[in-house]
Short mmCIF file of C-alpha atoms in Angstrom, two decimals:
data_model
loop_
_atom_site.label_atom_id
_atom_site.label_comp_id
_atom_site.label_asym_id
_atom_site.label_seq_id
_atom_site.Cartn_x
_atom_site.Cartn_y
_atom_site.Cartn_z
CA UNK A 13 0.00 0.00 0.00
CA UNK A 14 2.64 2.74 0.62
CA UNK A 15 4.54 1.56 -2.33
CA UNK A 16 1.69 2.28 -4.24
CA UNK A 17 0.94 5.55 -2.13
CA UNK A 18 4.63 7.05 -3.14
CA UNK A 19 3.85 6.25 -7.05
CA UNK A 20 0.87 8.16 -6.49
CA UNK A 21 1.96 10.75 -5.15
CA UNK A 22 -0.22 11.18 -2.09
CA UNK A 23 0.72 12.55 1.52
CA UNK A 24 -1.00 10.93 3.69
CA UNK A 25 -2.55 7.28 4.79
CA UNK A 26 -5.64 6.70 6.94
CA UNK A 27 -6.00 3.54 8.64
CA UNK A 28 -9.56 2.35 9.14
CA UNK A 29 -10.00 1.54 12.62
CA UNK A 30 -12.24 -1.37 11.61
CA UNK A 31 -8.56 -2.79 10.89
CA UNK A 32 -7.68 -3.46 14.28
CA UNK A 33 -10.14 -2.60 16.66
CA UNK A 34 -14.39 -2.60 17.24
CA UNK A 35 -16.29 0.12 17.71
CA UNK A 36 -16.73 1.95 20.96
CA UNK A 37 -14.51 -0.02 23.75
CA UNK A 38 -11.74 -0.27 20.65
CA UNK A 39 -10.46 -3.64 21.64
CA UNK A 40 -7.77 -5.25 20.53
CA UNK A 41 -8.64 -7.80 16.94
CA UNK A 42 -6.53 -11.25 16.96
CA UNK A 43 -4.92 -9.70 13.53
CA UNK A 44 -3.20 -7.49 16.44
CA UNK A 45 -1.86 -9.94 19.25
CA UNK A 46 0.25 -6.87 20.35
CA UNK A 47 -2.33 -3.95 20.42
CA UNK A 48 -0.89 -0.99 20.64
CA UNK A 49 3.10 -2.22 19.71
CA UNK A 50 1.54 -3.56 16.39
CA UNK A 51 -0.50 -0.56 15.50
CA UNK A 52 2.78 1.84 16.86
CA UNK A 53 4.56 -0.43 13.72
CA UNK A 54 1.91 0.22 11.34
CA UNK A 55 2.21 3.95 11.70
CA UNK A 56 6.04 4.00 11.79
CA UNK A 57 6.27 2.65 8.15
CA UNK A 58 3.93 5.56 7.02
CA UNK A 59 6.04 8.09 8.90
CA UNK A 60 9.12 6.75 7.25
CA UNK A 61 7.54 6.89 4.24
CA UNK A 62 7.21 10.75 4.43
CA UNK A 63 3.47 10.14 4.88
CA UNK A 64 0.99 11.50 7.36
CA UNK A 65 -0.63 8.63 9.00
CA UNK A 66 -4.16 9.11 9.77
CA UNK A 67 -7.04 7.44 11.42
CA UNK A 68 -10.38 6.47 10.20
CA UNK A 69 -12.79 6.61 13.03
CA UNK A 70 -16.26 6.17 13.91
CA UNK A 71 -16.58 8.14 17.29
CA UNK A 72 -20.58 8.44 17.74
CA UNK A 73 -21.56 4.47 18.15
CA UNK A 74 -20.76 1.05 19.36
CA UNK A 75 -20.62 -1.97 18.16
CA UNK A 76 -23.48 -4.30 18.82
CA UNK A 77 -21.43 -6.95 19.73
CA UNK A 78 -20.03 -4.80 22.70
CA UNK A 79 -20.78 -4.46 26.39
CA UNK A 80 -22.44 -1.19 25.56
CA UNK A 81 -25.37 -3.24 23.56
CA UNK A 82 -25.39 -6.86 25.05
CA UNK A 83 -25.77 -8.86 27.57
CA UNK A 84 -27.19 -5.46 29.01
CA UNK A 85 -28.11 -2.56 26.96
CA UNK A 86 -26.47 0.80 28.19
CA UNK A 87 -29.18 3.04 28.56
CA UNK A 88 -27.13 5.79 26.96
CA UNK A 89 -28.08 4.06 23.85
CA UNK A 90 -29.73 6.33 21.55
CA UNK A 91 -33.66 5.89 20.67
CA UNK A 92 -35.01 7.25 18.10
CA UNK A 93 -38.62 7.29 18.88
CA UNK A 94 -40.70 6.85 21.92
CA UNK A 95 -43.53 4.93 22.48
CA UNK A 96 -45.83 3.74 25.13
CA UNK A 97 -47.42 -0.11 26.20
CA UNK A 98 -51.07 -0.05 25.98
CA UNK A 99 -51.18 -3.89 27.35
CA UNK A 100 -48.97 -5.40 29.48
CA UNK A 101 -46.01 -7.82 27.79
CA UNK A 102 -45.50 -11.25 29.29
CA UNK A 103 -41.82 -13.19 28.58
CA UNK A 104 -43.10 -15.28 25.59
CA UNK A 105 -45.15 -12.16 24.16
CA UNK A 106 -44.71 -11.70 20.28
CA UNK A 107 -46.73 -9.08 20.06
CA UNK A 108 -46.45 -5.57 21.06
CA UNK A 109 -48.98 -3.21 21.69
CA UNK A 110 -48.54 0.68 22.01
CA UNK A 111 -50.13 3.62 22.11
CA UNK A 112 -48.54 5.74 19.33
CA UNK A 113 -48.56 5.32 15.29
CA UNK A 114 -44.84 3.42 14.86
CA UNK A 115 -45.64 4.66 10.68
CA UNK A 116 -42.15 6.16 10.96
CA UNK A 117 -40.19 2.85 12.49
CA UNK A 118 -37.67 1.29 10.08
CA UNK A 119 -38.21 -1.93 8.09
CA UNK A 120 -34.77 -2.18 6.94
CA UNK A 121 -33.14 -5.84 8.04
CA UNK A 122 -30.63 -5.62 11.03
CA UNK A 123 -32.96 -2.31 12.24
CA UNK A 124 -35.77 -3.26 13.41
CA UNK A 125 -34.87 -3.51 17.36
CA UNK A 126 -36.92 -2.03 20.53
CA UNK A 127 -35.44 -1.54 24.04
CA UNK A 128 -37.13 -1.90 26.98
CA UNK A 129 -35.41 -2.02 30.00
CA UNK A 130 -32.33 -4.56 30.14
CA UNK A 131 -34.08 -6.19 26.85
CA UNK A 132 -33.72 -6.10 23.18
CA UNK A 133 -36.17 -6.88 21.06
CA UNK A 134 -36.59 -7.26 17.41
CA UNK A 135 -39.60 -7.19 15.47
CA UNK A 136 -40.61 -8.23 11.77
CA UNK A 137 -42.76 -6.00 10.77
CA UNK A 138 -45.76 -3.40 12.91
CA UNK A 139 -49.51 -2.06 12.10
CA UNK A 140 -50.28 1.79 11.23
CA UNK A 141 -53.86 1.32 11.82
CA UNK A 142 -55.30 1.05 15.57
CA UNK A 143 -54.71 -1.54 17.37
CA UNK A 144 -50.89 -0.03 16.57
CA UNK A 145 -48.84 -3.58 17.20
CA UNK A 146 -44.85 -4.37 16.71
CA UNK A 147 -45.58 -7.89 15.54
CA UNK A 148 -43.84 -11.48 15.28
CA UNK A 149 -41.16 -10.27 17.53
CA UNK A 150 -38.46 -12.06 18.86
CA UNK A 151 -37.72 -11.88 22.35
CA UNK A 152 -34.10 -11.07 24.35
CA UNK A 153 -32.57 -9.98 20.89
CA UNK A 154 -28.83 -9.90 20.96
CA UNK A 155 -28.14 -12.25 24.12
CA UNK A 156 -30.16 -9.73 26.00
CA UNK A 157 -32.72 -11.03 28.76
CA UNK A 158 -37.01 -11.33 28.57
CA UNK A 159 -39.01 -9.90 30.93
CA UNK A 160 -42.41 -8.95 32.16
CA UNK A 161 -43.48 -5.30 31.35
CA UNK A 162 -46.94 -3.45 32.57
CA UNK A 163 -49.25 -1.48 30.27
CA UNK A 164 -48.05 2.38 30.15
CA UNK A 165 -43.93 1.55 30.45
CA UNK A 166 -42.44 2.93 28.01
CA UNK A 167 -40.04 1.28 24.43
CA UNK A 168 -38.24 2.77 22.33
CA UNK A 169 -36.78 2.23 18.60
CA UNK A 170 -32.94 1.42 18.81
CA UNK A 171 -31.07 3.59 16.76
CA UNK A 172 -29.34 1.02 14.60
CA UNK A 173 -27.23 2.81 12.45
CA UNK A 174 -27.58 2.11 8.18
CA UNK A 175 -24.00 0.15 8.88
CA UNK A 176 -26.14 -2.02 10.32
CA UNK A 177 -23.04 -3.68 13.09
CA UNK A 178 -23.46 -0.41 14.88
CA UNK A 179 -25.66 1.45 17.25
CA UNK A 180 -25.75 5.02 17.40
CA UNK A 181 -25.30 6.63 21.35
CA UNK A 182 -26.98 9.90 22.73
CA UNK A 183 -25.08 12.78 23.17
CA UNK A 184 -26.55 14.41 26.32
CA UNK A 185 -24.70 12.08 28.86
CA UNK A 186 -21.15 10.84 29.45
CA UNK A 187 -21.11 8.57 26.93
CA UNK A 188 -19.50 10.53 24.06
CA UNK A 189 -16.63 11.73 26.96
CA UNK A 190 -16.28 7.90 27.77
CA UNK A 191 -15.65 6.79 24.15
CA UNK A 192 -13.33 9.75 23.27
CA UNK A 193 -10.98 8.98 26.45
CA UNK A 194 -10.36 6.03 24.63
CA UNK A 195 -9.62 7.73 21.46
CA UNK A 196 -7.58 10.32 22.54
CA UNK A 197 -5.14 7.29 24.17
CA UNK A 198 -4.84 5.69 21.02
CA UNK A 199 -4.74 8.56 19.10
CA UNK A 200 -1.45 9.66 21.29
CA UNK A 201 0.22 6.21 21.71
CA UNK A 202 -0.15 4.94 18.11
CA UNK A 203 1.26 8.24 16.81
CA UNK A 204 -1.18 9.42 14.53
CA UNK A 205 -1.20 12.87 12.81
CA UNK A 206 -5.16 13.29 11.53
CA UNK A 207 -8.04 11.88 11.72
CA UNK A 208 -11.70 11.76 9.72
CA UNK A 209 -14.00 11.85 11.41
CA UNK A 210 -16.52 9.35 9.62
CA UNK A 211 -20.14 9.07 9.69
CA UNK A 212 -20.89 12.80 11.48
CA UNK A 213 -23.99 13.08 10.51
CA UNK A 214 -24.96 9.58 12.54
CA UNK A 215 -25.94 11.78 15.85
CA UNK A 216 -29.16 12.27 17.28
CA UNK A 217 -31.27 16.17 16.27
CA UNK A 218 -30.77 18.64 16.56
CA UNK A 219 -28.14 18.15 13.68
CA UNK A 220 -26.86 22.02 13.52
CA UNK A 221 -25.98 21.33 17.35
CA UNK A 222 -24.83 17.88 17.94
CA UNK A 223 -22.61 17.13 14.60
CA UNK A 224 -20.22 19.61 16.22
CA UNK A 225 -20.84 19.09 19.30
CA UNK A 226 -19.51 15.44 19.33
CA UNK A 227 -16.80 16.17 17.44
CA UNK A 228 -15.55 18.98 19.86
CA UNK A 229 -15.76 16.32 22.92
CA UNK A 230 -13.58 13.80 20.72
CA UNK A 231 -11.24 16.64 20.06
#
C-alpha cells in the first residue's frame, strides 16, 4: 500500500480503525496480538515513508457486539422514537402493543430492534392502523434477557445505524466523553497525525448542534 501511495503521489494514509479494533470499547482484533506495539509499527512505516498517518474513526456508536449493547443494553443508547405499552407484555409475548402510530419505524433488516429495560427486542414488521402492534417479535434480541413489562412503560426504537453492526449513542450524557478517552489514548500512543472523522452526521437532532458538538468532545 505505501509503495503504491509514493507512485501516487499522495501525503498521507488513513488507517480504518475497523482494521484493528471494534467500535466503541476499541479492543484489541486477533490480527493485532500486540495492540498498541503492532498498531505503533503500522504507523512507523507511514512516517518513514514521508506520509501522514491518519485514522479512520467512527466516534458516535458502538458496536453491537459490545458491552455497551449486550448482555445489558447501556441506557445511553440512543432511541429514536418513543412509544408507550397499551397492554402489558409477558416473557413469551410476540406481540407488542402501544399507544402511538410506529408509521415512521424502520423496516430495513438488522434495524428493526426495541429496548425496553435490560431487553432487546426485534420485530418483523408493525400495524399503522389502531390496534398499533410491533408484531412477530423475537424476544431477548442480541443475548439480552425477557421480561415482564406493565401497560403504560415505556419502548423505544434502537437507533441502529444504516452500517447495520453499529448502534448510534446519545449525546446528552457521558457517553460521548467515555468513548473519546479512549480515542484520545490511542490517538497519542499509536502516533497518529489526523483523523476523519466518519459518519458525522450519525448523531441524534438537533443536527446544527450535535454534529459539532460530538466532534468537539472527541477533540
Amino acid at each position: 500500500h505505501i509503495h503504491f501511495a509514493k507512485m501516487g503521489g499522495f501525503r498521507a494514509m488513513e488507517i480504518y480503525y475497523w482494521a484493528f479494533a471494534t467500535c466503541g470499547h476499541f479492543d484489541w482484533r486477533s490480527k493485532y496480538p500486540n495492540g498498541m506495539e503492532d498498531l505503533r509499527g503500522i504507523t512507523a512505516k507511514i512516517n518513514a515513508a514521508d506520509m501522514l498517518p491518519g485514522w479512520h474513526i467512527h466516534y458516535n456508536k458502538v458496536d453491537k457486539t459490545a458491552s455497551y449493547v449486550t448482555p445489558v443494553p447501556d441506557p445511553r443508547l440512543n432511541l429514536s422514537q418513543i412509544f408507550t405499552l397499551a397492554q402489558q407484555v409477558g416473557t413469551d409475548s410476540t406481540t407488542i402493543t402501544v399507544e402511538e402510530n410506529p408509521r415512521d419505524c424502520t423496516m430495513d433488516e438488522g434495524r428493526r430492534f426495541l429496548r425496553i429495560a435490560s431487553e432487546l427486542i426485534e420485530y418483523e414488521n408493525f400495524t399503522t392502523t389502531s390496534p398499533y402492534q410491533f408484531r412477530q417479535c423475537k424476544r431477548a434480541a442480541l443475548g439480552t434477557q425477557a421480561s415482564n413489562y406493565k401497560a403504560g412503560e415505556k419502548i423505544g426504537l434502537l437507533d441502529v445505524d444504516d452500517n447495520t453492526s453499529v448502534v448510534r449513542i446519545t449525546q446528552n450524557t457521558d457517553m460521548q466523553h467515555e468513548i473519546a478517552g479512549r480515542i484520545g489514548e490511542i490517538y497519542r500512543n499509536a502516533g497518529f497525525r489526523f483523523v476523519y472523522y466518519d459518519g458525522a452526521e450519525d448523531v441524534p437532532p438537533p443536527y446544527w448542534f450535535t454534529v459539532a458538538r460530538a466532534q468537539w468532545t472527541v477533540d
